[in-house]
Coordinates of C-alpha atoms in Angstrom, one line a residue:
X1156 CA 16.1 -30.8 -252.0
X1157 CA 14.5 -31.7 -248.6
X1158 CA 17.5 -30.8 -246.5
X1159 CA 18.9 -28.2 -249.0
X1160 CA 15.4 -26.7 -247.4
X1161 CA 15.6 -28.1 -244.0
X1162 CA 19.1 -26.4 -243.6
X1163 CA 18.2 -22.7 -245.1
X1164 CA 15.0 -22.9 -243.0
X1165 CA 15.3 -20.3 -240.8
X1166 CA 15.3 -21.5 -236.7
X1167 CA 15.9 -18.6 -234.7
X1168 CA 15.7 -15.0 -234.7
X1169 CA 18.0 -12.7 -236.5
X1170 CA 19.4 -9.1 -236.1
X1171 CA 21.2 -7.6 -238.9
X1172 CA 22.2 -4.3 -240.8
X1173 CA 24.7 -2.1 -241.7
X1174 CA 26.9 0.4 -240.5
X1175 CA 28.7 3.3 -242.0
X1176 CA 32.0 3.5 -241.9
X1177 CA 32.3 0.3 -239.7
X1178 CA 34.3 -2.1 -242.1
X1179 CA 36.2 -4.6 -240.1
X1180 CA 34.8 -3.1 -236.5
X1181 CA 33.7 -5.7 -233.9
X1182 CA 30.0 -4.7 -232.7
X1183 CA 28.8 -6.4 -229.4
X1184 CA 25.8 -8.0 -229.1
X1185 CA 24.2 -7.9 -225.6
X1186 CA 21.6 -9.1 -223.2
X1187 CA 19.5 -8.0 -220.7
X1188 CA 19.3 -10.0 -217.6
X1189 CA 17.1 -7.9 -214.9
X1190 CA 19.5 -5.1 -214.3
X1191 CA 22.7 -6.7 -215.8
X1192 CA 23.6 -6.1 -219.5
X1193 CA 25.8 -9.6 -221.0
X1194 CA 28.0 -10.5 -224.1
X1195 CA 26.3 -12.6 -226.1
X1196 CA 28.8 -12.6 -229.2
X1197 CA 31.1 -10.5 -231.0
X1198 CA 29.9 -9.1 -234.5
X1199 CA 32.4 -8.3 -237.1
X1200 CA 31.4 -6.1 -239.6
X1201 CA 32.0 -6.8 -243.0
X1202 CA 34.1 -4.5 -245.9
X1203 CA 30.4 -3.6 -247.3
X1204 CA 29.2 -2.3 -243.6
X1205 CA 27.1 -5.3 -242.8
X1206 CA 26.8 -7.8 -240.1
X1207 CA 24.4 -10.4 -239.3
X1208 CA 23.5 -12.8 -236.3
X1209 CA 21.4 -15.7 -236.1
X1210 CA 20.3 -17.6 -232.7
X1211 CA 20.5 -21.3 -233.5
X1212 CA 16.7 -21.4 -231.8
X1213 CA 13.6 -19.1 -231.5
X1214 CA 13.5 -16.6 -228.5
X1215 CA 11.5 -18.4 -225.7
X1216 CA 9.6 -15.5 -224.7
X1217 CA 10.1 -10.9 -225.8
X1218 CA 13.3 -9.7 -225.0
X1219 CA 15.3 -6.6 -225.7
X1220 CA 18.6 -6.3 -226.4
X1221 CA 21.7 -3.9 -227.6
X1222 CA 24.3 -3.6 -230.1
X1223 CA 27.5 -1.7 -228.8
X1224 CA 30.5 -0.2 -230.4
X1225 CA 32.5 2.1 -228.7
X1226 CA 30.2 2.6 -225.6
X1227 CA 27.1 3.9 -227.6
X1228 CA 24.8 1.3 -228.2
X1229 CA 21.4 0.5 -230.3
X1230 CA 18.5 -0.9 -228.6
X1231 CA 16.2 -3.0 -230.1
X1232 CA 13.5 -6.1 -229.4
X1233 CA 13.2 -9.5 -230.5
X1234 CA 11.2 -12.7 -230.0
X1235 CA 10.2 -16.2 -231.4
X1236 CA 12.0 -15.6 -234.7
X1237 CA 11.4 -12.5 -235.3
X1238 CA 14.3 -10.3 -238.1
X1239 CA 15.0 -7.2 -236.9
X1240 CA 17.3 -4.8 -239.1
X1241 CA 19.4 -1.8 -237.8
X1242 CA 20.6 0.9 -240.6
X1243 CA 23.1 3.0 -238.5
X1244 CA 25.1 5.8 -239.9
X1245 CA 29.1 6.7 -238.4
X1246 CA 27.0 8.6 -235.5
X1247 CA 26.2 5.1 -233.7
X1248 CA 23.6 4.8 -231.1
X1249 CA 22.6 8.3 -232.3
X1250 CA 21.6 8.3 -236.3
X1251 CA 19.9 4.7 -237.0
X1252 CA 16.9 3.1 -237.6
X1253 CA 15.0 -0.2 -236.8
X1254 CA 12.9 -2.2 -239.1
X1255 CA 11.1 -5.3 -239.2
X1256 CA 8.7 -5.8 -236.8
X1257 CA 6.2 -2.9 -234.9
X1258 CA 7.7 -3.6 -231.6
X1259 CA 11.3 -2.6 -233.1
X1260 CA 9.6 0.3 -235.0
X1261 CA 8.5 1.4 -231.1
X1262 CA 11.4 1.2 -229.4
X1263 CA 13.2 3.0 -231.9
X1264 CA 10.3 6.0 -231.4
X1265 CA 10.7 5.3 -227.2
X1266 CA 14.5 6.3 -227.8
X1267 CA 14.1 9.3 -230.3
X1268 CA 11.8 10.4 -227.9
X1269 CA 14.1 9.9 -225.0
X1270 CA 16.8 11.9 -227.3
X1271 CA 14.4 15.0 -228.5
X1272 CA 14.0 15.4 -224.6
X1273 CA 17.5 15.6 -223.8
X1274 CA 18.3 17.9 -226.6
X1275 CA 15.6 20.0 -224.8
X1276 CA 16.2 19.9 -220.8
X1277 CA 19.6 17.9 -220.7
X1278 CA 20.1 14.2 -219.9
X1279 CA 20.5 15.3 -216.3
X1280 CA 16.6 16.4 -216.4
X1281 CA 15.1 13.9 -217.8
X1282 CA 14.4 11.6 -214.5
X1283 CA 12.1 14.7 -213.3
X1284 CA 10.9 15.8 -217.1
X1285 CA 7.1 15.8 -216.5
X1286 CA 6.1 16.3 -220.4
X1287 CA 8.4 13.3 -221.0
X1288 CA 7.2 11.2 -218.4
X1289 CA 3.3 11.8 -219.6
X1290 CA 4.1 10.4 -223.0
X1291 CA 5.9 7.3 -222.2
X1292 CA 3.1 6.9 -219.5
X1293 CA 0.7 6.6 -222.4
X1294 CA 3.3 4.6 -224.6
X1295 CA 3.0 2.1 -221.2
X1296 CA -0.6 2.0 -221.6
X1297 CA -1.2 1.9 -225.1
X1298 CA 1.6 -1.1 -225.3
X1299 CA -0.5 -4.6 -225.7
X1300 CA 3.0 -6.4 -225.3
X1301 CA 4.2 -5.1 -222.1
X1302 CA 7.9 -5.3 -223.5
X1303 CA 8.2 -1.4 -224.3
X1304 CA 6.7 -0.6 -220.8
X1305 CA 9.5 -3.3 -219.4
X1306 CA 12.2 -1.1 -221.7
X1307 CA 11.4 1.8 -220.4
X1308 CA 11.3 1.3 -216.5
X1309 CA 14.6 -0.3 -216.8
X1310 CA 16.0 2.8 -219.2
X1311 CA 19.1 4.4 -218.4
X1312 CA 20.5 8.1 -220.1
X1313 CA 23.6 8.9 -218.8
X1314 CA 24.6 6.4 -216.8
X1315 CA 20.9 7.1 -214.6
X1316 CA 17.7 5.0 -214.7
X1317 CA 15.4 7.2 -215.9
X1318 CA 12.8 6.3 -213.2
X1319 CA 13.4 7.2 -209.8
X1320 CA 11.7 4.6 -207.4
X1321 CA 11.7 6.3 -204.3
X1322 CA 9.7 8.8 -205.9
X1323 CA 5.7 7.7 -205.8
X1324 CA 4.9 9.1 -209.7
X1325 CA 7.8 6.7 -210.9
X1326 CA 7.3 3.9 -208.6
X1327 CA 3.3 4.0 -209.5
X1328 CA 4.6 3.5 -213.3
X1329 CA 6.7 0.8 -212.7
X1330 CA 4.4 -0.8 -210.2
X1331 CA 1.5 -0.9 -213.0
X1332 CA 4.2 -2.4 -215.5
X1333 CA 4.9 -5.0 -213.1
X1334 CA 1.0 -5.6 -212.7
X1335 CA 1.0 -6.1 -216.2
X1336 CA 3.5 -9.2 -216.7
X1337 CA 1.4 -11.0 -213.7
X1338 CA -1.6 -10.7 -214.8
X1339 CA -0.5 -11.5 -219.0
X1340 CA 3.3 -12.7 -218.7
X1341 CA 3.1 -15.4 -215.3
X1342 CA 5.6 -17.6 -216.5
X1343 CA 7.9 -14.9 -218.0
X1344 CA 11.1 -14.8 -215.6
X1345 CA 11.3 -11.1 -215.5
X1346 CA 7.9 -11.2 -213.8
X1347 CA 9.3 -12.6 -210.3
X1348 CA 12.0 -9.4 -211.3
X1349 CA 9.8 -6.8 -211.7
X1350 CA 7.2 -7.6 -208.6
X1351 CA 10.8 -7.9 -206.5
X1352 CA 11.9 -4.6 -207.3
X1353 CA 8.5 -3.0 -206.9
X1354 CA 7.6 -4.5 -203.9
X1355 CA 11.5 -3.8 -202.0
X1356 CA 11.5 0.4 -203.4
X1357 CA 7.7 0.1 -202.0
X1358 CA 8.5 -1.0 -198.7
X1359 CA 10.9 2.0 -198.4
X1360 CA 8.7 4.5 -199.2
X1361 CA 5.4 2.7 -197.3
X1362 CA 6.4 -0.6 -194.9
X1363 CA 2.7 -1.0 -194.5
X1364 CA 1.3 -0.8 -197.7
X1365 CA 4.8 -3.5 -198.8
X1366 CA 3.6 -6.1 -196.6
X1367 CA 0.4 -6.6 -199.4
X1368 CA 1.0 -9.5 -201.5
X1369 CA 0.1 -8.6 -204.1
X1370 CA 2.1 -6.2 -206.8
X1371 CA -0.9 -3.1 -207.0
X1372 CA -4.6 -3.7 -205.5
X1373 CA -5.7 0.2 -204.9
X1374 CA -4.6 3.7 -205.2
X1375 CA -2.6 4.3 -202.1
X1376 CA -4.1 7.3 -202.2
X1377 CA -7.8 6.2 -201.9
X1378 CA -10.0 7.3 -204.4
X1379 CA -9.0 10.7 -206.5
X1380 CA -11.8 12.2 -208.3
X1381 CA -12.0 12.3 -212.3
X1382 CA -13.8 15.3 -213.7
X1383 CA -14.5 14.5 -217.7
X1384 CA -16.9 15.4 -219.8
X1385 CA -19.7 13.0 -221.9
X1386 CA -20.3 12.7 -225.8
X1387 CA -23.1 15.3 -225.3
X1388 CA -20.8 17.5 -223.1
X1389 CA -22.6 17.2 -219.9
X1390 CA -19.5 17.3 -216.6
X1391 CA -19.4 14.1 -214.6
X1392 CA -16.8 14.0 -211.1
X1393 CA -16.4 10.6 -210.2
X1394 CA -16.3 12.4 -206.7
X1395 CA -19.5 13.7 -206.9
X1396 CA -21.3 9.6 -208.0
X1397 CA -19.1 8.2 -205.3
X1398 CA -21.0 10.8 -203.0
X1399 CA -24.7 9.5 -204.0
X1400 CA -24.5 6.1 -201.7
X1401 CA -24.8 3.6 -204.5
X1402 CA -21.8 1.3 -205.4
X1403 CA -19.9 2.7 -208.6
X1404 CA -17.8 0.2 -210.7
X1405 CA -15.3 2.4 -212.2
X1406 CA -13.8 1.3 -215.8
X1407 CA -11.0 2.5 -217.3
X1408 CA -11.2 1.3 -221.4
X1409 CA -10.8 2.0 -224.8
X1410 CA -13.5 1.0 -227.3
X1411 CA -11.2 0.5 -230.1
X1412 CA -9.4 -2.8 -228.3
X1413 CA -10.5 -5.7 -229.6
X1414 CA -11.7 -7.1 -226.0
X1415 CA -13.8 -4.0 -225.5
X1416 CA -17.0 -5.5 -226.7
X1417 CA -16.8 -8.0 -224.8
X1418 CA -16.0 -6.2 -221.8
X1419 CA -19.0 -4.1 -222.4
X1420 CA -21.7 -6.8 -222.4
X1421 CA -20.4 -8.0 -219.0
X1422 CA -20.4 -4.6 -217.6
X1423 CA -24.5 -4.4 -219.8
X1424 CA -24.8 -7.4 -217.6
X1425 CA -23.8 -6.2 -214.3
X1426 CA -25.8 -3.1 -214.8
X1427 CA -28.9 -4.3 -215.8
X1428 CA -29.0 -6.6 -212.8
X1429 CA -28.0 -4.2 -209.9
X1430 CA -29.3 -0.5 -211.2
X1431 CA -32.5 -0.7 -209.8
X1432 CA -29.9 -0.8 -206.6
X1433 CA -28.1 2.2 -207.2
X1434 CA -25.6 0.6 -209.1
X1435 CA -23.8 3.5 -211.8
X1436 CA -21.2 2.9 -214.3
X1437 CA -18.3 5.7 -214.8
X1438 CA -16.5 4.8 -217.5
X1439 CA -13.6 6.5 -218.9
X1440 CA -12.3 5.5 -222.2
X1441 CA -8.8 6.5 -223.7
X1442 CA -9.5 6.1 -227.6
X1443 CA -7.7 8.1 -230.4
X1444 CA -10.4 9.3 -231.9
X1445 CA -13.2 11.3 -230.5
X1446 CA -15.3 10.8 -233.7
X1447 CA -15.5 6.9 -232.8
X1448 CA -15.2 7.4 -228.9
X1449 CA -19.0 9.4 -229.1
X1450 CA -20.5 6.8 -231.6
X1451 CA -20.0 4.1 -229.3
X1452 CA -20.5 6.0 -226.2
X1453 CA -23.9 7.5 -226.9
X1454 CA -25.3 4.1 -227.1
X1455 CA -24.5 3.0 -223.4
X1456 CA -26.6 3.4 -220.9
X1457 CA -23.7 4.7 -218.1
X1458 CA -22.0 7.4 -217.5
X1459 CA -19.4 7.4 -220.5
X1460 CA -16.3 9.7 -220.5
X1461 CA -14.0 10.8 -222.8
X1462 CA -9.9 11.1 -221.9
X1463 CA -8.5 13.0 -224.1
X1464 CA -5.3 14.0 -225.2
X1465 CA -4.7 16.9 -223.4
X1466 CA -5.9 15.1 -220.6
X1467 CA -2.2 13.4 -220.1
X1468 CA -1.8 10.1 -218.6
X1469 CA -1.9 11.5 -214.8
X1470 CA -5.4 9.6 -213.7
X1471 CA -3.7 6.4 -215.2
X1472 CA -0.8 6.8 -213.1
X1473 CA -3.2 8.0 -209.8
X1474 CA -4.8 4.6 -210.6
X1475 CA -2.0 2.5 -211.5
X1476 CA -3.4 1.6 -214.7
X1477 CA -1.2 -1.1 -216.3
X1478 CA -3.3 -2.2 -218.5
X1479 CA -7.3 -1.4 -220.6
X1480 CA -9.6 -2.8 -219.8
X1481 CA -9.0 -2.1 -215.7
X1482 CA -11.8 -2.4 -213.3
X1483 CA -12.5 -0.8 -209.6
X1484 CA -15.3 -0.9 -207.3
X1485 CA -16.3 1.9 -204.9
X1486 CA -18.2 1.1 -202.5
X1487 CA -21.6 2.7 -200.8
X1488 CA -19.3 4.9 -198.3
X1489 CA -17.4 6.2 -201.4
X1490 CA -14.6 4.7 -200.8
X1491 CA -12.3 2.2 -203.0
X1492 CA -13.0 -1.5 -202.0
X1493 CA -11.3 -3.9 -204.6
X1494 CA -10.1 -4.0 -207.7
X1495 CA -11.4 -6.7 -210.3
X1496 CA -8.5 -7.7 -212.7
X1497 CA -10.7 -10.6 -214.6
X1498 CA -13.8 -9.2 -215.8
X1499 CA -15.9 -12.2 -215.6
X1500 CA -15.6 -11.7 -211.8
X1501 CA -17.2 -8.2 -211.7
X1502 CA -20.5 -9.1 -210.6
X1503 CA -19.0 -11.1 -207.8
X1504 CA -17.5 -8.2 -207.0
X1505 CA -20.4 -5.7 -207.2
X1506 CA -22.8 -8.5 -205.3
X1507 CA -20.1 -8.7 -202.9
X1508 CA -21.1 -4.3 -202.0
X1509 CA -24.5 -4.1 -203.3

């Protein structure tokens, strides 16, 4: 009984499904390996419709891959040992669905999203599509995993990458995706990848600002002014604080993460200590529901903003916002001076301008 179990136990991950009308059809199974797609095995399907693969070990780190027949393909994520099913109809790559885990449920939603917007504009217009491009820039944002935002930069419809780097809106996105994997995914070997590719389409379009070691430190554009209103309705331009003389540590959040309490009572910290100083909080916070935004909100003692849906993404691209909670500090001539990627170091930072 002990290796009846040790041999059914499952070791790796597995991608199966069925497909209509593809009895006896051989279904490629494909890699992604930063910019090159690879065979990893041939699929055949079975008189019933279905096929099944299983790696022989867990994934070592998220990944996406494809399933191809006939040059359309199905995209979908895996990792550890994660089972991931695909239900496609005779209309591959067009009429499916992916189940078993939330990340494959969101990268079948990136792609019918990706496909409602051609139907609309045309694959040719969907590089420059700007309502497109605002709600993958929140899908980016929203994305705890990073793997979605790592999808989508490396997209292609039509045989065209769906973000133009030598554009500054598109490069901005895909610098703050690469911010993300070094500040959560070090190790991950697409991180060396993405920082690469950032950094080379950045030196085209700015040799100065490329020589920075780092992947994203400021806006390139200095600081941009946020006008927003507060849970009472009361206007706030981040302009207009800037303006005053005192340092400003603007935070970009959302009080429904789980390390947004946290966050909070270092920033309840912070303030406490320097506002006396001139030290002011503007905080702008991206949560779903205003309801909940305003009960948690009227209880801080900052400046507390709300983002809302209508808002769009924009201020999160002008600040290459990768990732909530982000930190900046502005300085007493109004003017961006660092950005603070590890919260415990904020009132370093603020000392450091005070």
């Amino acid at each position: 009984m002990i290796l009846l179990f040790a041999c059914n136990k499952q070791q790796g991950w597995i991608i199966d499904g069925t497909i209509a009308d593809g009895a006896g059809r051989k279904v490629a199974l494909e890699g992604f390996n930063n910019g090159y797609w690879y065979v990893i095995d041939s699929l055949t399907v079975g008189d019933d419709g279905a096929f099944a693969y299983k790696a022989s070990a867990p994934a070592p780190y998220p990944d996406i891959m494809r399933l191809t027949l006939d040059g359309a393909s199905i995209y979908f994520p895996i990792d550890s040992i994660d089972h991931v099913s695909v239900t496609a109809t005779a209309d591959f790559g067009s009429d499916y669905t992916l189940s078993g885990t939330p990340l494959a449920e969101s990268i079948h939603a990136i792609d019918a999203l990706i496909a409602e917007r051609a139907a609309a504009v045309g694959e040719a217009a969907l590089p420059a599509d700007s309502v497109l491009k605002t709600s993958l820039a929140n899908i980016i944002v929203a994305d705890t995993t990073a793997i979605a935002g790592y999808y989508i930069v490396n997209k292609s419809v039509g045989g065209r990458p769906l973000y133009d780097l030598t554009t500054r809106r598109d490069l901005r996105v895909f610098g703050a995706v690469a911010q993300r994997f070094t500040m959560s995914r070090p190790d991950d070997p697409r991180t060396a990848y993405l920082s690469k590719v950032y950094l080379t389409a950045r030196a085209k379009t700015s040799p100065a600002a490329a020589q920075q070691e780092t992947v994203v430190e400021v806006p390139q554009a200095g600081l941009i002014d946020i006008v927003r209103y507060d849970s009472r309705g009361a206007r706030h331009s981040l302009a207009e604080e800037a303006a005053k003389g005192g340092v400003v540590i603007l935070s970009f959040t959302d009080y429904g993460l789980d390390r947004s309490p946290a966050y909070n009572v270092i920033l309840n910290t912070v303030y406490e200590k320097y506002r006396a100083q001139g030290l002011q909080i503007y905080q702008l916070a991206f949560d779903q529901d205003e309801v909940s935004w305003k009960q948690t909100a009227r209880n801080l003692p900052w400046i507390t903003v709300w983002n809302a849906t209508t808002d769009g993404a924009q201020v999160l691209l002008d600040y290459n916002i990768g990732d909530l909670p982000t930190t900046y500090i502005i300085d007493r001539t109004g003017s961006i001076a660092e950005r603070v990627n590890d919260p415990t170091q904020i009132a370093a930072a603020v000392a450091r301008h005070i």
